[in-house]
GROMACS .gro file of C-alpha atoms in nm:
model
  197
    1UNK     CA    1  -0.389  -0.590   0.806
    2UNK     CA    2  -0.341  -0.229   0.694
    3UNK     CA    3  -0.611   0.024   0.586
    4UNK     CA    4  -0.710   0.120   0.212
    5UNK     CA    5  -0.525   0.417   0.110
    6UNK     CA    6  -0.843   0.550  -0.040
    7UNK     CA    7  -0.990   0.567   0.320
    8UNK     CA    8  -0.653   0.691   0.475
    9UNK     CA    9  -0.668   1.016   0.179
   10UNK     CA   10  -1.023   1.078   0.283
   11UNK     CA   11  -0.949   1.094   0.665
   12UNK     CA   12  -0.620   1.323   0.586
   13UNK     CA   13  -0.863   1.574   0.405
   14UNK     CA   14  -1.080   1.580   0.706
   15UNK     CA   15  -0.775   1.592   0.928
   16UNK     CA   16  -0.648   1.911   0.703
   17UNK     CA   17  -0.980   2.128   0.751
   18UNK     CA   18  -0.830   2.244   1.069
   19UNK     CA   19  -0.450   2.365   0.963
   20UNK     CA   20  -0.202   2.279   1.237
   21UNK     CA   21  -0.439   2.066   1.394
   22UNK     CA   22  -0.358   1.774   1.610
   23UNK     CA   23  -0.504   1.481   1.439
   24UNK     CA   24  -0.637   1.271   1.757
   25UNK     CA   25  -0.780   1.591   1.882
   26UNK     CA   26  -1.048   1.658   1.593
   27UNK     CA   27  -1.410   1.558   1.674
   28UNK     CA   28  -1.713   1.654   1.356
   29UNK     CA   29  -2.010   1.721   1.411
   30UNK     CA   30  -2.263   1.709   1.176
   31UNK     CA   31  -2.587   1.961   1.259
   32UNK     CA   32  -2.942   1.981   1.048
   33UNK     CA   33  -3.036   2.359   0.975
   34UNK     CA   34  -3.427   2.297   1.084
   35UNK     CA   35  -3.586   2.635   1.172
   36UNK     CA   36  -3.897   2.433   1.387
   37UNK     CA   37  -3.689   2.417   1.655
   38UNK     CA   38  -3.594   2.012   1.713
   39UNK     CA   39  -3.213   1.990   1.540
   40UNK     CA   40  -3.063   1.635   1.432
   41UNK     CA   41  -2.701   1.635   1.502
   42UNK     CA   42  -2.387   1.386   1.409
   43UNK     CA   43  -2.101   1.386   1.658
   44UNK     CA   44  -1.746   1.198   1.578
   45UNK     CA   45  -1.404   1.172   1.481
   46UNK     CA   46  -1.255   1.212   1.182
   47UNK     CA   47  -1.183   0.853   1.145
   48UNK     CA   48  -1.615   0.802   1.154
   49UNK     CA   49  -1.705   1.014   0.895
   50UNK     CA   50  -1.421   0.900   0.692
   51UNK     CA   51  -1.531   0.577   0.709
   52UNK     CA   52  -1.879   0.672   0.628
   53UNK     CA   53  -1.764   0.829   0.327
   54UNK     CA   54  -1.578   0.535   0.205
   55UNK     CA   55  -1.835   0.338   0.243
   56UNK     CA   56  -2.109   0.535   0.081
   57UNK     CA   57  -1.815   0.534  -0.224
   58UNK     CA   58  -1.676   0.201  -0.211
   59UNK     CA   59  -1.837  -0.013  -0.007
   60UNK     CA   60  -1.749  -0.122   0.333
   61UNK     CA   61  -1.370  -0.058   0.412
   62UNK     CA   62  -1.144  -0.402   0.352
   63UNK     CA   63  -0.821  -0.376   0.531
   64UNK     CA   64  -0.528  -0.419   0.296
   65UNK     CA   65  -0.367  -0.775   0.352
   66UNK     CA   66  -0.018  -0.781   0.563
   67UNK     CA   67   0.256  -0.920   0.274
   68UNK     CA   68   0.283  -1.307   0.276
   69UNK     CA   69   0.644  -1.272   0.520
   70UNK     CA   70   0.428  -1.100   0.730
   71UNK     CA   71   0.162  -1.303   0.783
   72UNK     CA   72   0.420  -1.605   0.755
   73UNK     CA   73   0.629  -1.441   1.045
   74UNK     CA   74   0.287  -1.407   1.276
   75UNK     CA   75   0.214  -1.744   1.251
   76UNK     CA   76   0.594  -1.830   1.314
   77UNK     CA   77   0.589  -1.627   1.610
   78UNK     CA   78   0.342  -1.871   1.760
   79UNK     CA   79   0.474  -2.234   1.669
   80UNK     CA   80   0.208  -2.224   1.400
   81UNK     CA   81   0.405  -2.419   1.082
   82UNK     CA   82   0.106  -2.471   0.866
   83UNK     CA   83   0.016  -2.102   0.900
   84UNK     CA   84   0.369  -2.012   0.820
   85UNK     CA   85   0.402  -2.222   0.543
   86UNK     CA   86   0.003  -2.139   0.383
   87UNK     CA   87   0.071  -1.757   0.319
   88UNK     CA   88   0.382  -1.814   0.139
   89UNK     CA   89   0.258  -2.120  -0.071
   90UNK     CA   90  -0.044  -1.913  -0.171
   91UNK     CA   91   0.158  -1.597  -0.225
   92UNK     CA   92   0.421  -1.798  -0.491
   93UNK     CA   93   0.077  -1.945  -0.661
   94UNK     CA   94  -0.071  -1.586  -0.684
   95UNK     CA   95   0.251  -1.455  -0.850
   96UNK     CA   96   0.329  -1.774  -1.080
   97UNK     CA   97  -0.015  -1.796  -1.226
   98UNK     CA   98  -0.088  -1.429  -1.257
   99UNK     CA   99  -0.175  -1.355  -1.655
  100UNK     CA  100   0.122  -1.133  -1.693
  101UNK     CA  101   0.378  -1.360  -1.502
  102UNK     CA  102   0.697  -1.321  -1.543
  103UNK     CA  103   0.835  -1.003  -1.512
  104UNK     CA  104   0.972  -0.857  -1.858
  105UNK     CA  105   1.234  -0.591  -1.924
  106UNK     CA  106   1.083  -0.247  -1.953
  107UNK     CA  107   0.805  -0.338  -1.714
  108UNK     CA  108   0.754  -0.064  -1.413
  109UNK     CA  109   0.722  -0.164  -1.067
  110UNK     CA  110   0.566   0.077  -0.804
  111UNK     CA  111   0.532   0.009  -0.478
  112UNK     CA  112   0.291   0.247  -0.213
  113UNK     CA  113   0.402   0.231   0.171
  114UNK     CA  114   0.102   0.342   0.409
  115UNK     CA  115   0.141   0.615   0.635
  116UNK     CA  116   0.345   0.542   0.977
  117UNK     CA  117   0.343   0.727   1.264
  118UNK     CA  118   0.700   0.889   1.185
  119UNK     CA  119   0.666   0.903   0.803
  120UNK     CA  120   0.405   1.014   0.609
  121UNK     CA  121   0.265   0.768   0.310
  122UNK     CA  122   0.548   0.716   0.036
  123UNK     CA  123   0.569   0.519  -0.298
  124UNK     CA  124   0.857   0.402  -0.532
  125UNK     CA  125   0.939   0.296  -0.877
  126UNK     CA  126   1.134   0.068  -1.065
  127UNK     CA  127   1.200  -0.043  -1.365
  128UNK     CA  128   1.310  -0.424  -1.456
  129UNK     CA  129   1.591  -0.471  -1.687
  130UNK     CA  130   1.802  -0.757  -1.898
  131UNK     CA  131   2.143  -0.840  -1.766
  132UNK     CA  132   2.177  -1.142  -1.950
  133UNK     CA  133   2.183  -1.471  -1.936
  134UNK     CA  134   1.830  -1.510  -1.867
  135UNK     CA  135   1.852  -1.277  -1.549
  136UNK     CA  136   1.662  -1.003  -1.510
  137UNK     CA  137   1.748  -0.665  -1.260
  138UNK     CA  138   1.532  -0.415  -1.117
  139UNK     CA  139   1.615  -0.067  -1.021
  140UNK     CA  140   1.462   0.236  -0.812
  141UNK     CA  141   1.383   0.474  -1.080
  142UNK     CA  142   1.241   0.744  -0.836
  143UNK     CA  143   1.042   0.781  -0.490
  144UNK     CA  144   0.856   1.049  -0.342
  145UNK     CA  145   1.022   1.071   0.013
  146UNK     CA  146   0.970   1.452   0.110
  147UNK     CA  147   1.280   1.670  -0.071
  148UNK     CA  148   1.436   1.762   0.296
  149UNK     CA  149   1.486   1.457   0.414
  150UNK     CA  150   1.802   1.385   0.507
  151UNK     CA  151   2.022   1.124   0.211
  152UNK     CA  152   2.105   0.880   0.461
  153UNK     CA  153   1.776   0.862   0.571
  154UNK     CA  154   1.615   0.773   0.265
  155UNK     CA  155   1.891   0.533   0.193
  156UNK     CA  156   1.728   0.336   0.454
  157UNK     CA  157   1.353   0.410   0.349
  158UNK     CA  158   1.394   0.369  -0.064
  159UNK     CA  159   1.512   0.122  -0.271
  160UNK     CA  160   1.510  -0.202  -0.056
  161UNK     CA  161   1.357  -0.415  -0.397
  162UNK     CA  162   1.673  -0.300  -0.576
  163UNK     CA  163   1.831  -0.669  -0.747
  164UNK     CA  164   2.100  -0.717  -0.950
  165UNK     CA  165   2.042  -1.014  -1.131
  166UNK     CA  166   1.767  -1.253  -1.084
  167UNK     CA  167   1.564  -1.481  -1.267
  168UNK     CA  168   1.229  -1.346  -1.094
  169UNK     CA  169   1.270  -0.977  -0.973
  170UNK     CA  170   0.940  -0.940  -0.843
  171UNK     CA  171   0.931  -1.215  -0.624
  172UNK     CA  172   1.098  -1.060  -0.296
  173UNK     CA  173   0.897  -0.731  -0.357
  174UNK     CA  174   0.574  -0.949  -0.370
  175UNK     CA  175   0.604  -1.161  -0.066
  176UNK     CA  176   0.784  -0.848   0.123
  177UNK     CA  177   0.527  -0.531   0.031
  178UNK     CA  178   0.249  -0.760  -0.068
  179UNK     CA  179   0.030  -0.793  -0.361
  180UNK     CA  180  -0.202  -0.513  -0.246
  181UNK     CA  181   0.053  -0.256  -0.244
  182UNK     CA  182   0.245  -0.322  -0.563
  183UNK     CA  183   0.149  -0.208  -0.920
  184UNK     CA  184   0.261  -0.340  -1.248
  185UNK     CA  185   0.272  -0.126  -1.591
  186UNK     CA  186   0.414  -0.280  -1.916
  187UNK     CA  187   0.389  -0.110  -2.249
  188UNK     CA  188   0.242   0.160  -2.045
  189UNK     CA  189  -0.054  -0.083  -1.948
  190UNK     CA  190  -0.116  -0.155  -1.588
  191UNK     CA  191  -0.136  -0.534  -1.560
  192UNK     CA  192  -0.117  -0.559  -1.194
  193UNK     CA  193  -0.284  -0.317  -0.955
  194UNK     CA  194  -0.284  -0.334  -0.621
  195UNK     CA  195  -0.564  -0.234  -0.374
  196UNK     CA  196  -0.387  -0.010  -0.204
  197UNK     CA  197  -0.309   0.245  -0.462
   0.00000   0.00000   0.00000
């Protein structure tokens, strides 16, 4: 499970009132101006009162699901077959009886990475197109990997949902990203939105 992006933007703008700070190093502390002479005070970290936040906004923070590999390769990774088997089974029914199922030429695809500890957070776009035949592509129209970073790098980081020719191009970029971190837009509409955007 991964954290909501919203919460992760709201701890980053705490993080950020301190320039150059080192983000495990920042503590807040919140202090009452009473002039009787008793004070009320708040002490945490930035993580805390981010949280707070969120949850005065949006409710109580809901981790963003792992992608149905992932949670298919936990369960793998301890002899578990049913709880291999149960993410990806529910992850093709999700997809297959979604309203706007399939995928249609023209239709954008973005998909939001969360922040790592080497990377900062990162999204991409595609686009699916007709090749024919009843096959369908889907190509990385942009990303926003930082300017500097070096090609070969972001060869590596972008584009990994690229396909050729496929009768379902959004399948491996649902079960690998996940649900919650992919958005759909046709005719400029989104008709899938993900949690984590």
């Amino acid at each position: 499970m991964r954290r909501d992006v919203r919460l992760q933007i709201i701890t980053e703008a705490i993080e950020r009132l301190i320039p150059g700070a080192i983000p495990a190093r920042i503590s807040v502390q919140v202090v009452e101006d009473v002039r009787t002479g008793s004070q009320n005070t708040w002490s945490g970290d930035a993580d805390a009162l981010a949280a707070a936040v969120f949850t005065a906004l949006f409710g109580r923070p809901r981790p963003i699901e792992d992608s149905p590999l992932a949670r298919a390769d936990a369960a793998k990774g301890t002899g578990d077959l049913v709880g291999e088997l149960a993410p990806l089974l529910d992850g093709d029914q999700q997809l297959t009886s979604a309203p706007w199922y399939p995928a249609r030429p023209g239709d954008l695809v973005h998909v939001c990475y969360e922040r790592t500890d080497g990377l900062e957070a990162f999204g991409e776009t595609y686009i699916v197109g007709d090749v024919g035949d009843g096959l369908m592509n889907m190509q990385l129209l942009s990303h926003s990997l930082p300017a500097d970073m070096a090609e070969d790098a972001v060869e590596k980081l972008a584009g990994w949902f690229t396909t050729e020719a496929s009768d379902d191009p959004l399948y491996e970029a649902w079960f690998a990203a996940g649900s919650e971190r992919l958005t759909v837009v046709r005719d400029g509409r989104p008709v899938h939105v993900g949690r984590a955007q």
